[in-house]
Amino acid sequence: MGKIAARPFDFQLEPDKTALIIIDMQRDFVEPGGFGETLGNDASRLQAIIPTVARLLDGFRRAGLPVIHTRECHRPDLSDCPPAKRNRGNPTLRIGDAGPMGRILVSGEKGAGIVPELAPIDGEIILDKPGKGAFYATPLGNILAEKAISQLVFAGVTTEVCVQTTMREANDRGFDCLLAEDATESYFPEFKKATIDMITAQGAIVGWAAATSLILEALHD
Ligand code: C5J
């Protein structure tokens, strides 16, 4: 029971110790016209995973297990957005600038919101994070400790940036991490593949990866 045929070897799911973390499924990353596209990316790759993330989310809801949604966003005065983050690259728009969906990655703006298909419901945790990792400058560690969670299932975007960073942070803090590999995506397919290869290498050095359908079967068997 609870055994998932994962990479690089079976993952033993213990539902009473497990939470789902959905990373940054925000309009600015996922929808056409958002921040992701202003960086020159094709957001349709990310949009395509919404139904799979929704199935995973529904499975966790039906199992009555904790769900945490993260949003990468900053205070309106940008006091939590260091120049080392804001001034990267050569985008047409930067964090805090006025974009088609409000100020880019600023809390409370339309673009910083979670896509409607995955909207959090009462009882689910919404965590605003200024960094790539969800543990940095947030209460996530305390929230998980209070709930006695030791296993985390991951979904969301982008695989190689905020998802991978949070998995590494979680692994360092002692959590067993399982990535739903068809419920995560990157603007760059080769980066997604490389990330999954990296995290599962060397005997799951960061964590495991498995298909959403297998995770759902284990949750409900
Ligand atoms: C990025 C994220 N890619 N959520 N954010 O800047 O991965």
XYZ file of N, CA and C and ligand atoms in Angstrom:
670
model
N 0.824 -1.217 0.000
C 0.000 0.000 0.000
C 0.857 1.266 0.000
N 0.483 2.216 -0.824
C 1.202 3.476 -0.837
C 2.497 3.456 -1.633
N 2.791 2.288 -2.272
C 4.065 2.195 -3.003
C 3.903 2.773 -4.411
N 4.787 3.701 -4.742
C 4.717 4.358 -6.053
C 5.933 3.957 -6.877
N 5.688 3.500 -8.097
C 6.796 3.154 -8.999
C 7.416 4.463 -9.500
N 8.362 4.965 -8.738
C 8.969 6.265 -9.014
C 10.383 6.066 -9.542
N 10.943 7.162 -10.002
C 12.376 7.183 -10.328
C 13.133 7.734 -9.133
N 14.264 7.263 -8.725
C 15.010 6.150 -9.307
C 14.622 4.811 -8.703
N 13.754 4.805 -7.678
C 13.241 3.549 -7.128
C 11.931 3.859 -6.423
N 11.236 2.820 -5.985
C 9.893 3.016 -5.409
C 9.899 4.046 -4.284
N 8.825 4.836 -4.242
C 8.625 5.813 -3.168
C 7.484 5.292 -2.306
N 7.723 5.176 -1.013
C 6.697 4.690 -0.087
C 5.926 5.882 0.470
N 4.734 6.101 -0.064
C 3.930 7.255 0.355
C 3.242 6.967 1.682
N 3.378 7.900 2.601
C 2.675 7.784 3.885
C 1.713 8.979 3.963
N 0.478 8.765 3.508
C -0.438 9.915 3.321
C -0.620 10.764 4.575
N -0.616 10.166 5.759
C -0.862 10.984 6.961
C 0.312 11.905 7.292
N 1.423 11.752 6.574
C 2.576 12.640 6.788
C 2.884 13.467 5.551
N 1.928 13.547 4.627
C 2.226 14.107 3.299
C 1.421 15.373 3.017
N 2.081 16.331 2.378
C 1.402 17.537 1.887
C 1.762 17.732 0.419
N 0.881 18.425 -0.291
C 1.130 18.807 -1.689
C 1.573 20.272 -1.707
N 2.658 20.548 -2.428
C 3.075 21.940 -2.631
C 2.983 22.250 -4.122
N 2.153 23.205 -4.448
C 2.029 23.643 -5.850
C 2.763 24.968 -5.960
N 3.816 24.947 -6.757
C 4.712 26.094 -6.837
C 4.295 27.050 -7.970
N 3.955 28.258 -7.603
C 3.918 29.427 -8.499
C 3.110 29.255 -9.789
N 1.938 28.613 -9.685
C 1.080 28.506 -10.889
C 0.328 29.831 -11.054
N 1.105 30.869 -11.297
C 0.583 32.238 -11.352
C 0.410 32.698 -12.795
N -0.548 33.615 -12.957
C -0.832 34.110 -14.312
C 0.421 34.692 -14.961
N 1.260 35.387 -14.208
C 2.445 36.016 -14.792
C 3.405 34.995 -15.415
N 3.400 33.779 -14.915
C 4.279 32.762 -15.495
C 3.579 31.933 -16.568
N 2.273 31.699 -16.365
C 1.592 30.649 -17.113
C 0.753 31.184 -18.275
N 0.235 32.393 -18.125
C -0.723 32.880 -19.133
C -0.029 33.747 -20.200
N -0.582 33.737 -21.410
C -0.035 34.622 -22.457
C -0.104 36.073 -21.982
N 0.928 36.841 -22.288
C 0.951 38.258 -21.898
C 1.523 38.498 -20.523
N 1.905 37.439 -19.826
C 2.464 37.599 -18.482
C 3.965 37.851 -18.515
N 4.538 37.927 -17.312
C 5.967 38.206 -17.156
C 6.821 37.189 -17.928
N 6.424 35.913 -17.841
C 7.189 34.856 -18.522
C 7.350 35.155 -19.997
N 6.282 35.611 -20.612
C 6.352 35.911 -22.047
C 7.183 37.154 -22.334
N 7.153 38.140 -21.398
C 7.973 39.329 -21.652
C 9.463 38.977 -21.633
N 9.789 37.857 -21.000
C 11.187 37.402 -21.009
C 11.511 36.634 -22.289
N 10.520 36.527 -23.174
C 10.755 35.863 -24.464
C 10.384 34.392 -24.461
N 9.663 33.938 -23.440
C 9.323 32.523 -23.338
C 7.958 32.222 -23.958
N 7.749 30.941 -24.261
C 6.462 30.462 -24.754
C 5.695 29.892 -23.554
N 4.681 30.648 -23.109
C 3.961 30.239 -21.894
C 3.032 29.050 -22.139
N 2.784 28.708 -23.408
C 1.822 27.633 -23.668
C 2.299 26.290 -23.102
N 3.591 26.096 -23.031
C 4.117 24.857 -22.426
C 3.651 24.741 -20.979
N 3.652 25.858 -20.274
C 3.285 25.853 -18.856
C 1.775 25.741 -18.698
N 1.067 26.415 -19.590
C -0.405 26.343 -19.550
C -0.893 24.913 -19.723
N -0.155 24.136 -20.520
C -0.598 22.786 -20.854
C -0.661 21.857 -19.634
N 0.048 22.171 -18.562
C 0.027 21.247 -17.408
C -1.138 21.547 -16.449
N -1.867 22.629 -16.694
C -2.921 23.004 -15.726
C -3.881 21.839 -15.440
N -4.394 21.127 -16.466
C -5.326 20.032 -16.152
C -4.692 18.928 -15.284
N -3.417 18.653 -15.493
C -2.761 17.608 -14.699
C -2.571 18.072 -13.258
N -2.154 19.328 -13.096
C -2.023 19.861 -11.728
C -3.396 19.847 -11.045
N -4.440 20.166 -11.810
C -5.791 20.176 -11.238
C -6.207 18.778 -10.783
N -5.825 17.751 -11.531
C -6.161 16.366 -11.124
C -5.443 15.997 -9.837
N -4.175 16.403 -9.743
C -3.397 16.113 -8.533
C -4.006 16.845 -7.333
N -4.338 18.102 -7.555
C -4.939 18.921 -6.493
C -6.256 18.305 -6.032
N -7.058 17.883 -6.984
C -8.344 17.265 -6.643
C -8.123 15.987 -5.819
N -7.116 15.211 -6.183
C -6.821 13.982 -5.436
C -6.435 14.268 -3.994
N -5.625 15.292 -3.785
C -5.243 15.670 -2.420
C -6.453 16.209 -1.656
N -7.280 16.968 -2.335
C -8.492 17.477 -1.663
C -9.386 16.322 -1.251
N -9.588 15.362 -2.159
C -10.473 14.231 -1.833
C -9.897 13.385 -0.706
N -8.566 13.319 -0.624
C -7.916 12.556 0.452
C -7.859 13.359 1.760
N -8.234 14.624 1.704
C -8.235 15.459 2.920
C -6.842 15.802 3.410
N -5.868 15.852 2.492
C -4.475 16.129 2.888
C -4.132 17.605 2.662
N -3.128 18.098 3.404
C -2.790 19.522 3.298
C -2.302 19.920 1.900
N -2.721 21.106 1.508
C -2.295 21.669 0.219
C -1.729 23.055 0.476
N -0.561 23.295 -0.111
C 0.083 24.614 0.007
C 0.306 25.154 -1.405
N -0.165 26.364 -1.621
C 0.050 27.043 -2.910
C 1.074 28.146 -2.665
N 2.099 28.215 -3.502
C 3.028 29.336 -3.359
C 2.828 30.333 -4.501
N 3.189 31.574 -4.190
C 3.180 32.641 -5.211
C 4.494 33.385 -5.076
N 5.222 33.483 -6.184
C 6.440 34.302 -6.155
C 6.010 35.745 -6.371
N 6.130 36.554 -5.331
C 5.725 37.947 -5.488
C 6.355 38.806 -4.399
N 6.245 40.104 -4.614
C 6.958 41.067 -3.771
C 6.014 42.123 -3.228
N 6.484 42.759 -2.142
C 5.696 43.858 -1.584
C 5.636 45.002 -2.610
N 4.561 45.800 -2.557
C 4.437 46.902 -3.530
C 5.629 47.859 -3.507
N 6.288 48.034 -2.359
C 7.449 48.940 -2.329
C 8.741 48.226 -2.749
N 8.629 46.971 -3.110
C 9.763 46.140 -3.585
C 10.898 46.033 -2.564
N 10.598 46.286 -1.298
C 11.658 46.219 -0.280
C 12.182 44.792 -0.102
N 11.426 43.803 -0.596
C 11.894 42.412 -0.513
C 12.382 41.897 -1.870
N 12.683 42.808 -2.774
C 13.197 42.407 -4.099
C 14.559 43.055 -4.324
N 15.622 42.361 -4.013
C 16.942 42.979 -4.132
C 17.306 43.290 -5.587
N 18.126 44.321 -5.808
C 18.555 44.632 -7.185
C 19.142 43.411 -7.889
N 19.789 42.540 -7.155
C 20.376 41.347 -7.779
C 19.315 40.474 -8.420
N 18.067 40.601 -7.972
C 16.972 39.876 -8.613
C 16.291 40.743 -9.676
N 16.016 41.993 -9.346
C 15.218 42.858 -10.237
C 15.969 43.190 -11.526
N 17.278 43.319 -11.432
C 18.049 43.810 -12.585
C 18.622 42.719 -13.474
N 18.176 41.494 -13.275
C 18.709 40.411 -14.096
C 18.172 40.440 -15.526
N 19.006 40.033 -16.452
C 18.572 39.869 -17.836
C 18.280 41.200 -18.502
N 17.602 41.113 -19.655
C 17.279 42.339 -20.376
C 15.813 42.300 -20.808
N 14.921 42.119 -19.835
C 13.515 41.984 -20.204
C 12.913 43.324 -20.597
N 11.826 43.292 -21.352
C 11.132 44.542 -21.676
C 10.471 45.105 -20.425
N 10.103 44.220 -19.503
C 9.506 44.651 -18.242
C 10.255 43.989 -17.093
N 10.343 44.717 -15.968
C 11.002 44.153 -14.788
C 9.988 43.974 -13.670
N 10.348 43.193 -12.659
C 9.501 43.039 -11.476
C 9.146 44.435 -10.958
N 7.868 44.651 -10.714
C 7.407 45.941 -10.177
C 6.917 46.898 -11.239
N 7.309 46.672 -12.514
C 6.833 47.545 -13.592
C 5.363 47.237 -13.900
N 4.690 48.227 -14.501
C 3.299 48.011 -14.913
C 3.287 47.133 -16.159
N 2.578 46.009 -16.071
C 2.470 45.092 -17.205
C 1.015 44.908 -17.582
N 0.755 44.004 -18.520
C -0.632 43.805 -18.978
C -1.549 43.249 -17.890
N -0.973 42.631 -16.849
C -1.797 42.068 -15.770
C -1.468 42.753 -14.449
N -1.233 44.055 -14.510
C -0.876 44.792 -13.293
C 0.626 44.815 -13.101
N 1.066 45.290 -11.951
C 2.518 45.352 -11.715
C 3.082 43.924 -11.625
N 4.184 43.734 -12.331
C 4.768 42.402 -12.478
C 5.210 41.842 -11.127
N 4.682 40.651 -10.794
C 5.055 39.897 -9.589
C 4.972 40.720 -8.301
N 3.964 41.573 -8.262
C 3.700 42.337 -7.027
C 2.439 41.769 -6.399
N 2.498 41.545 -5.085
C 1.368 40.892 -4.424
C 0.104 41.726 -4.579
N -1.001 41.032 -4.771
C -2.289 41.684 -4.939
C -2.616 42.020 -6.385
N -1.632 41.984 -7.274
C -1.884 42.306 -8.695
C -2.411 41.048 -9.404
N -3.158 41.288 -10.472
C -3.780 40.160 -11.180
C -2.744 39.110 -11.619
N -1.642 39.572 -12.177
C -0.641 38.645 -12.696
C -0.003 37.783 -11.625
N 0.018 38.264 -10.399
C 0.627 37.490 -9.307
C -0.332 36.438 -8.763
N -1.579 36.498 -9.220
C -2.578 35.550 -8.723
C -2.419 34.176 -9.339
N -2.939 33.189 -8.642
C -2.909 31.809 -9.130
C -3.960 31.661 -10.236
N -3.658 30.877 -11.254
C -4.606 30.722 -12.364
C -5.944 30.217 -11.820
N -7.058 30.686 -12.382
C -8.368 30.370 -11.795
C -8.662 28.877 -11.705
N -8.130 28.101 -12.648
C -8.399 26.653 -12.645
C -7.847 25.973 -11.387
N -6.866 26.605 -10.741
C -6.211 25.986 -9.564
C -6.436 26.839 -8.324
N -7.467 27.658 -8.348
C -7.682 28.601 -7.242
C -7.762 27.868 -5.901
N -7.026 28.353 -4.909
C -7.092 27.737 -3.572
C -8.506 27.817 -3.007
N -8.836 26.833 -2.185
C -10.131 26.868 -1.496
C -9.874 27.026 0.002
N -10.943 27.272 0.751
C -10.824 27.470 2.203
C -10.049 26.327 2.840
N -9.144 26.674 3.736
C -8.377 25.652 4.451
C -7.022 25.392 3.817
N -6.840 25.805 2.565
C -5.536 25.606 1.915
C -4.636 26.808 2.217
N -3.350 26.528 2.253
C -2.394 27.578 2.633
C -1.873 28.262 1.369
N -1.859 29.581 1.416
C -1.274 30.363 0.314
C -0.056 31.072 0.881
N 1.067 30.819 0.256
C 2.328 31.329 0.790
C 2.978 32.251 -0.234
N 3.133 33.514 0.113
C 3.852 34.432 -0.770
C 5.339 34.343 -0.461
N 6.128 34.194 -1.503
C 7.567 34.020 -1.284
C 8.340 35.000 -2.162
N 9.322 35.685 -1.591
C 10.095 36.631 -2.388
C 11.247 35.972 -3.149
N 11.553 34.733 -2.779
C 12.695 34.067 -3.395
C 12.249 32.940 -4.308
N 13.225 32.182 -4.762
C 12.916 31.034 -5.599
C 12.515 29.849 -4.733
N 13.186 29.695 -3.617
C 12.832 28.623 -2.690
C 11.686 29.056 -1.782
N 10.777 28.120 -1.493
C 9.589 28.464 -0.682
C 9.887 28.494 0.818
N 11.079 28.039 1.228
C 11.426 28.098 2.651
C 12.062 29.437 3.018
N 12.645 30.115 2.025
C 13.360 31.368 2.290
C 12.373 32.495 2.612
N 12.543 33.089 3.804
C 11.741 34.256 4.222
C 10.237 33.982 4.243
N 9.879 32.738 4.574
C 8.454 32.384 4.722
C 8.302 31.499 5.969
N 7.065 31.316 6.442
C 6.849 30.433 7.598
C 6.679 28.960 7.215
N 7.062 28.559 5.986
C 6.771 27.197 5.530
C 7.296 26.124 6.488
N 8.526 26.287 6.973
C 9.102 25.273 7.860
C 8.233 25.069 9.088
N 7.781 26.151 9.694
C 6.945 26.043 10.897
C 5.582 25.423 10.578
N 5.021 25.810 9.443
C 3.705 25.262 9.057
C 3.792 23.742 8.924
N 4.839 23.256 8.273
C 4.975 21.815 8.055
C 5.259 21.094 9.374
N 6.054 21.730 10.235
C 6.356 21.108 11.533
C 5.074 20.978 12.369
N 4.251 22.016 12.360
C 2.987 21.969 13.128
C 2.078 20.849 12.641
N 2.139 20.554 11.358
C 1.284 19.514 10.790
C 1.969 18.146 10.787
N 3.173 18.073 11.335
C 3.947 16.821 11.392
C 4.110 16.196 10.001
N 4.379 17.050 9.026
C 4.586 16.589 7.650
C 6.058 16.219 7.459
N 6.292 15.062 6.836
C 7.679 14.696 6.518
C 7.871 14.324 5.049
N 6.760 14.237 4.302
C 6.864 13.951 2.871
C 6.170 15.063 2.092
N 6.791 15.485 0.999
C 6.213 16.555 0.182
C 6.098 16.092 -1.266
N 4.917 16.301 -1.834
C 4.722 16.062 -3.257
C 4.723 17.430 -3.934
N 5.483 17.542 -5.014
C 5.681 18.836 -5.690
C 5.046 18.855 -7.070
N 4.456 20.032 -7.382
C 3.984 20.323 -8.734
C 4.253 21.800 -8.979
N 4.083 22.237 -10.225
C 4.171 23.672 -10.503
C 5.323 24.051 -11.403
N 5.617 25.345 -11.402
C 6.602 25.901 -12.350
C 7.574 26.831 -11.640
N 8.734 27.034 -12.266
C 9.263 26.229 -13.339
C 10.129 25.132 -12.731
N 10.222 24.031 -13.437
C 10.877 22.858 -12.857
C 12.278 23.166 -12.359
N 13.050 23.899 -13.191
C 14.471 24.053 -12.844
C 14.734 25.250 -11.934
N 13.745 26.127 -11.771
C 13.979 27.314 -10.938
C 13.281 27.109 -9.583
N 12.039 27.541 -9.458
C 11.429 27.542 -8.118
C 11.082 26.145 -7.606
N 10.740 25.220 -8.501
C 10.423 23.860 -8.028
C 11.700 23.188 -7.526
N 12.735 23.224 -8.368
C 13.971 22.550 -7.954
C 14.568 23.203 -6.697
N 14.575 24.529 -6.649
C 15.158 25.214 -5.484
C 14.429 24.797 -4.209
N 13.103 24.746 -4.281
C 12.332 24.380 -3.082
C 12.558 22.914 -2.716
N 12.678 22.050 -3.705
C 12.958 20.638 -3.396
C 14.310 20.492 -2.705
N 15.282 21.259 -3.156
C 16.607 21.166 -2.516
C 16.555 21.706 -1.093
N 15.847 22.817 -0.917
C 15.685 23.353 0.445
C 15.004 22.317 1.347
N 13.973 21.666 0.805
C 13.195 20.696 1.593
C 14.046 19.482 1.936
N 14.813 19.027 0.953
C 15.680 17.870 1.171
C 16.698 18.159 2.274
N 17.262 19.367 2.261
C 18.231 19.743 3.303
C 17.577 19.781 4.680
N 16.262 20.017 4.713
C 15.540 20.097 5.991
C 14.956 18.754 6.413
N 15.257 17.697 5.656
C 14.873 16.357 6.090
C 13.580 15.818 5.505
N 13.000 16.505 4.512
C 11.764 16.010 3.911
C 12.083 15.040 2.769
N 11.245 14.014 2.630
C 11.279 13.177 1.435
C 10.461 13.892 0.366
N 11.060 14.094 -0.803
C 10.444 14.921 -1.841
C 10.129 14.093 -3.077
N 8.894 14.181 -3.527
C 8.459 13.471 -4.733
C 7.901 14.489 -5.725
N 8.466 14.516 -6.914
C 8.019 15.444 -7.954
C 7.020 14.747 -8.878
N 5.854 15.353 -9.052
C 4.880 14.848 -10.032
C 5.368 15.317 -11.403
N 5.992 14.419 -12.137
C 6.803 14.866 -13.282
C 5.986 15.399 -14.453
N 4.708 15.023 -14.544
C 3.869 15.587 -15.607
C 3.024 16.749 -15.089
N 3.246 17.151 -13.846
C 2.539 18.304 -13.273
C 3.525 19.427 -12.968
N 4.642 19.391 -13.671
C 5.637 20.463 -13.572
C 6.110 20.761 -14.984
N 6.584 21.981 -15.205
C 7.024 22.311 -16.569
C 8.011 23.462 -16.541
N 8.750 23.521 -17.631
C 9.735 24.580 -17.838
C 9.473 25.208 -19.197
N 9.931 26.452 -19.378
C 9.892 27.044 -20.717
C 10.869 26.312 -21.641
N 11.801 25.581 -21.026
C 12.866 24.912 -21.780
C 12.794 23.408 -21.503
N 12.288 22.599 -22.462
C 12.113 21.173 -22.200
C 13.390 20.486 -21.744
N 14.525 20.940 -22.277
C 15.784 20.277 -21.906
C 16.139 20.564 -20.445
N 15.715 21.727 -19.927
C 15.978 22.040 -18.517
C 15.109 21.177 -17.604
N 13.860 20.933 -18.033
C 12.995 20.060 -17.224
C 13.609 18.672 -17.132
N 14.013 18.145 -18.278
C 14.592 16.792 -18.278
C 15.845 16.749 -17.407
N 16.702 17.755 -17.586
C 17.967 17.767 -16.828
C 17.682 17.857 -15.323
N 16.687 18.651 -14.957
C 16.368 18.799 -13.529
C 15.910 17.475 -12.940
N 15.016 16.793 -13.646
C 14.521 15.516 -13.105
C 15.667 14.512 -13.036
N 16.514 14.513 -14.053
C 17.682 13.621 -14.012
C 18.568 13.952 -12.811
N 18.761 15.251 -12.565
C 19.656 15.660 -11.456
C 19.095 15.296 -10.094
N 17.800 15.579 -9.898
C 17.260 15.357 -8.542
C 17.156 13.871 -8.206
N 16.947 13.049 -9.260
C 16.773 11.617 -8.996
C 18.096 10.845 -9.068
N 19.172 11.515 -9.507
C 20.466 10.832 -9.678
C 21.035 10.414 -8.327
N 22.012 9.575 -8.374
C 22.773 9.170 -7.186
C 21.845 8.675 -6.073
N 20.879 7.823 -6.470
C 19.984 7.241 -5.461
C 19.038 8.249 -4.860
N 18.437 9.113 -5.701
C 17.467 10.137 -5.236
C 18.165 11.155 -4.336
N 19.225 11.739 -4.862
C 20.028 12.659 -4.044
C 19.206 13.851 -3.544
N 18.231 14.269 -4.342
C 17.305 15.321 -3.870
C 15.902 14.740 -3.664
N 15.513 13.817 -4.518
C 14.179 13.245 -4.367
C 13.820 12.299 -5.493
N 12.519 12.022 -5.571
C 11.977 11.059 -6.517
C 11.103 11.786 -7.547
N 10.778 11.075 -8.640
C 9.845 11.614 -9.629
C 8.915 10.494 -10.078
N 7.629 10.834 -10.230
C 6.661 9.822 -10.676
C 5.506 10.525 -11.388
N 4.772 9.741 -12.164
C 3.614 10.286 -12.886
C 2.474 10.577 -11.910
N 1.714 11.602 -12.233
C 0.573 11.994 -11.389
C -0.394 10.831 -11.173
N -0.665 10.063 -12.226
C -1.641 8.964 -12.083
C -1.173 7.957 -11.032
N 0.116 7.704 -10.949
C 0.631 6.739 -9.969
C 0.541 7.315 -8.554
N 0.777 8.619 -8.424
C 0.657 9.267 -7.110
C -0.799 9.199 -6.645
N -1.711 9.464 -7.567
C -3.141 9.441 -7.204
C -3.586 8.043 -6.815
N -3.095 7.044 -7.542
C -3.449 5.647 -7.185
C -2.986 5.341 -5.759
N -1.775 5.757 -5.437
C -1.234 5.460 -4.091
C -1.993 6.210 -3.010
N -2.476 7.395 -3.343
C -3.225 8.190 -2.347
C -4.558 7.548 -2.003
N -5.105 6.849 -2.987
C -6.475 6.380 -2.813
C -6.579 4.863 -2.748
N -5.424 4.165 -2.659
C -5.570 2.691 -2.627
C -5.797 2.186 -1.212
C 11.045 31.934 -12.125
C 9.680 30.343 -10.948
N 11.367 31.092 -13.094
N 8.532 30.245 -10.301
N 10.156 31.601 -11.168
O 11.531 33.053 -12.106
O 10.262 29.360 -11.333
